[in-house]
mmCIF file of C-alpha atoms in Angstrom:
data_model
loop_
_atom_site.group_PDB
_atom_site.id
_atom_site.type_symbol
_atom_site.label_atom_id
_atom_site.label_comp_id
_atom_site.label_asym_id
_atom_site.label_seq_id
_atom_site.Cartn_x
_atom_site.Cartn_y
_atom_site.Cartn_z
ATOM 1 C CA UNK A 633 -0.017 -0.017 -0.030
ATOM 2 C CA UNK A 634 1.059 3.492 -0.836
ATOM 3 C CA UNK A 635 1.700 5.876 2.181
ATOM 4 C CA UNK A 636 -0.842 8.764 2.321
ATOM 5 C CA UNK A 637 0.102 11.821 0.485
ATOM 6 C CA UNK A 638 1.927 14.449 2.430
ATOM 7 C CA UNK A 639 0.065 17.706 3.372
ATOM 8 C CA UNK A 640 1.144 20.743 1.466
ATOM 9 C CA UNK A 641 2.386 23.848 3.356
ATOM 10 C CA UNK A 642 -0.886 25.700 2.664
ATOM 11 C CA UNK A 643 -2.969 22.835 4.035
ATOM 12 C CA UNK A 644 -0.848 22.880 7.152
ATOM 13 C CA UNK A 645 -1.171 26.672 7.573
ATOM 14 C CA UNK A 646 -4.939 26.492 7.312
ATOM 15 C CA UNK A 647 -5.239 24.933 10.810
ATOM 16 C CA UNK A 648 -3.116 27.659 12.381
ATOM 17 C CA UNK A 649 -5.164 30.359 14.177
ATOM 18 C CA UNK A 650 -5.069 32.467 17.451
ATOM 19 C CA UNK A 651 -5.567 29.321 19.551
ATOM 20 C CA UNK A 652 -2.374 27.666 18.052
ATOM 21 C CA UNK A 653 -0.312 30.515 19.519
ATOM 22 C CA UNK A 654 -2.094 30.375 22.878
ATOM 23 C CA UNK A 655 -3.686 33.722 22.550
ATOM 24 C CA UNK A 656 -6.852 33.072 24.541
ATOM 25 C CA UNK A 657 -5.381 30.354 26.836
ATOM 26 C CA UNK A 658 -6.128 32.470 29.952
ATOM 27 C CA UNK A 659 -9.793 32.822 29.073
ATOM 28 C CA UNK A 660 -10.569 29.097 29.666
ATOM 29 C CA UNK A 661 -9.882 29.445 33.377
ATOM 30 C CA UNK A 662 -7.630 26.446 33.574
ATOM 31 C CA UNK A 663 -4.065 27.797 33.157
ATOM 32 C CA UNK A 664 -4.503 30.815 35.450
ATOM 33 C CA UNK A 665 -4.929 28.916 38.715
ATOM 34 C CA UNK A 666 -1.990 26.633 37.827
ATOM 35 C CA UNK A 667 0.242 29.647 36.957
ATOM 36 C CA UNK A 668 -0.672 31.296 40.322
ATOM 37 C CA UNK A 669 0.183 28.212 42.273
ATOM 38 C CA UNK A 670 3.480 27.821 40.490
ATOM 39 C CA UNK A 671 4.346 31.461 40.924
ATOM 40 C CA UNK A 672 3.621 31.276 44.687
ATOM 41 C CA UNK A 673 5.912 28.217 44.947
ATOM 42 C CA UNK A 674 8.655 29.790 42.970
ATOM 43 C CA UNK A 675 8.400 33.023 44.902
ATOM 44 C CA UNK A 676 8.718 31.094 48.218
ATOM 45 C CA UNK A 677 11.722 29.179 46.912
ATOM 46 C CA UNK A 678 13.423 32.453 45.793
ATOM 47 C CA UNK A 679 12.764 33.994 49.186
ATOM 48 C CA UNK A 680 14.362 31.088 50.931
ATOM 49 C CA UNK A 681 17.298 31.284 48.652
ATOM 50 C CA UNK A 682 17.691 35.053 49.289
ATOM 51 C CA UNK A 683 17.463 34.443 53.073
ATOM 52 C CA UNK A 684 20.069 31.771 52.961
ATOM 53 C CA UNK A 685 22.382 34.006 50.952
ATOM 54 C CA UNK A 686 21.845 36.876 53.375
ATOM 55 C CA UNK A 687 22.478 34.575 56.352
ATOM 56 C CA UNK A 688 25.732 33.414 54.733
ATOM 57 C CA UNK A 689 26.833 36.990 54.054
ATOM 58 C CA UNK A 690 26.055 37.855 57.705
ATOM 59 C CA UNK A 691 28.031 34.816 58.942
ATOM 60 C CA UNK A 692 30.994 35.923 56.797
ATOM 61 C CA UNK A 693 30.915 39.264 58.568
ATOM 62 C CA UNK A 694 29.973 41.320 55.596
ATOM 63 C CA UNK A 695 28.155 44.432 56.682
ATOM 64 C CA UNK A 696 24.999 45.221 54.747
ATOM 65 C CA UNK A 697 22.903 48.456 54.442
ATOM 66 C CA UNK A 698 19.499 47.542 55.877
ATOM 67 C CA UNK A 699 17.819 50.693 54.552
ATOM 68 C CA UNK A 700 18.881 50.019 50.969
ATOM 69 C CA UNK A 701 17.829 46.353 51.149
ATOM 70 C CA UNK A 702 14.500 47.237 52.561
ATOM 71 C CA UNK A 703 13.951 49.688 49.671
ATOM 72 C CA UNK A 704 14.772 46.944 47.106
ATOM 73 C CA UNK A 705 12.461 44.591 48.754
ATOM 74 C CA UNK A 706 9.599 47.038 48.644
ATOM 75 C CA UNK A 707 10.394 47.838 44.947
ATOM 76 C CA UNK A 708 10.251 44.190 43.855
ATOM 77 C CA UNK A 709 7.510 42.918 46.089
ATOM 78 C CA UNK A 710 4.374 41.818 44.257
ATOM 79 C CA UNK A 711 1.047 41.694 46.160
ATOM 80 C CA UNK A 712 -2.106 40.111 45.070
ATOM 81 C CA UNK A 713 -3.658 43.475 44.297
ATOM 82 C CA UNK A 714 -0.769 44.387 41.933
ATOM 83 C CA UNK A 715 -1.097 41.133 40.057
ATOM 84 C CA UNK A 716 -1.707 41.605 36.289
ATOM 85 C CA UNK A 717 -3.874 38.471 35.998
ATOM 86 C CA UNK A 718 -7.356 38.977 35.084
ATOM 87 C CA UNK A 719 -8.374 35.458 36.362
ATOM 88 C CA UNK A 720 -9.383 36.890 39.702
ATOM 89 C CA UNK A 721 -12.277 38.839 38.097
ATOM 90 C CA UNK A 722 -15.597 37.145 37.342
ATOM 91 C CA UNK A 723 -15.973 36.780 33.507
ATOM 92 C CA UNK A 724 -19.398 35.272 33.318
ATOM 93 C CA UNK A 725 -22.294 36.961 31.447
ATOM 94 C CA UNK A 726 -25.964 37.043 32.516
ATOM 95 C CA UNK A 727 -26.703 33.577 31.253
ATOM 96 C CA UNK A 728 -23.780 31.997 33.052
ATOM 97 C CA UNK A 729 -21.819 31.573 29.860
ATOM 98 C CA UNK A 730 -18.285 32.883 29.841
ATOM 99 C CA UNK A 731 -18.270 36.183 28.046
ATOM 100 C CA UNK A 732 -15.619 37.160 25.402
ATOM 101 C CA UNK A 733 -13.195 39.938 26.342
ATOM 102 C CA UNK A 734 -12.163 42.198 23.384
ATOM 103 C CA UNK A 735 -8.632 43.491 23.613
ATOM 104 C CA UNK A 736 -9.445 46.252 21.064
ATOM 105 C CA UNK A 737 -12.241 48.760 20.994
ATOM 106 C CA UNK A 738 -15.179 47.245 19.021
ATOM 107 C CA UNK A 739 -17.746 49.630 17.500
ATOM 108 C CA UNK A 740 -21.332 49.082 18.285
ATOM 109 C CA UNK A 741 -23.839 48.039 15.563
ATOM 110 C CA UNK A 742 -25.213 51.593 15.452
ATOM 111 C CA UNK A 743 -21.835 53.044 14.856
ATOM 112 C CA UNK A 744 -21.163 50.664 12.064
ATOM 113 C CA UNK A 745 -24.434 51.477 10.437
ATOM 114 C CA UNK A 746 -23.764 55.224 10.722
ATOM 115 C CA UNK A 747 -20.340 54.798 9.039
ATOM 116 C CA UNK A 748 -21.857 52.709 6.218
ATOM 117 C CA UNK A 749 -24.529 55.401 5.615
ATOM 118 C CA UNK A 750 -21.990 58.161 5.616
ATOM 119 C CA UNK A 751 -19.737 56.314 3.206
ATOM 120 C CA UNK A 752 -22.728 55.521 0.859
ATOM 121 C CA UNK A 753 -23.832 59.268 0.938
ATOM 122 C CA UNK A 754 -20.296 60.265 -0.009
ATOM 123 C CA UNK A 755 -20.223 57.744 -2.840
ATOM 124 C CA UNK A 756 -23.530 58.984 -4.156
ATOM 125 C CA UNK A 757 -22.630 62.653 -3.889
ATOM 126 C CA UNK A 758 -19.361 62.086 -5.753
ATOM 127 C CA UNK A 759 -21.188 60.114 -8.397
ATOM 128 C CA UNK A 760 -24.201 62.444 -9.047
ATOM 129 C CA UNK A 761 -23.383 65.923 -7.743
ATOM 130 C CA UNK A 762 -21.248 68.304 -9.643
ATOM 131 C CA UNK A 763 -18.158 69.834 -7.989
ATOM 132 C CA UNK A 764 -19.701 73.293 -7.964
ATOM 133 C CA UNK A 765 -22.872 71.967 -6.241
ATOM 134 C CA UNK A 766 -20.704 70.190 -3.657
ATOM 135 C CA UNK A 767 -18.691 73.300 -3.032
ATOM 136 C CA UNK A 768 -21.901 75.409 -2.601
ATOM 137 C CA UNK A 769 -23.167 72.764 -0.180
ATOM 138 C CA UNK A 770 -20.001 72.845 1.855
ATOM 139 C CA UNK A 771 -20.062 76.676 1.964
ATOM 140 C CA UNK A 772 -23.708 76.747 3.024
ATOM 141 C CA UNK A 773 -22.885 74.212 5.821
ATOM 142 C CA UNK A 774 -19.967 76.306 6.956
ATOM 143 C CA UNK A 775 -22.069 79.527 7.042
ATOM 144 C CA UNK A 776 -24.770 77.767 9.008
ATOM 145 C CA UNK A 777 -22.277 76.286 11.385
ATOM 146 C CA UNK A 778 -22.840 72.675 10.664
#
């Protein structure tokens, strides 16, 4: 039997979308708690390592500046309120389904319809109205304050 034909590059690329790159991984609610748990564990390990190094320096007799060290600790400390994760917020709609969060401003249906009407008006004006008529109309609007 012949082996199945290989897929072309175009066929392979058809299956690639935003999910392939993990763009909406945080919206399913699975990865965020896992990441938070791992971050807490890693943070605790780093604190223990830092404390051990600090104790070793003190045991060797190195003098350290407490004030500078306290400032550095405050600068790099991350609290739960400062966390950039959106997983703590409730993302459910009225019907209990998870709602989609747009990361770009999305125009409303009314704004889209208004833009389409404006575009169509401009196309019709350019098609049927003469340039002098358009200039007179613009001048009248300017004089009336529209």
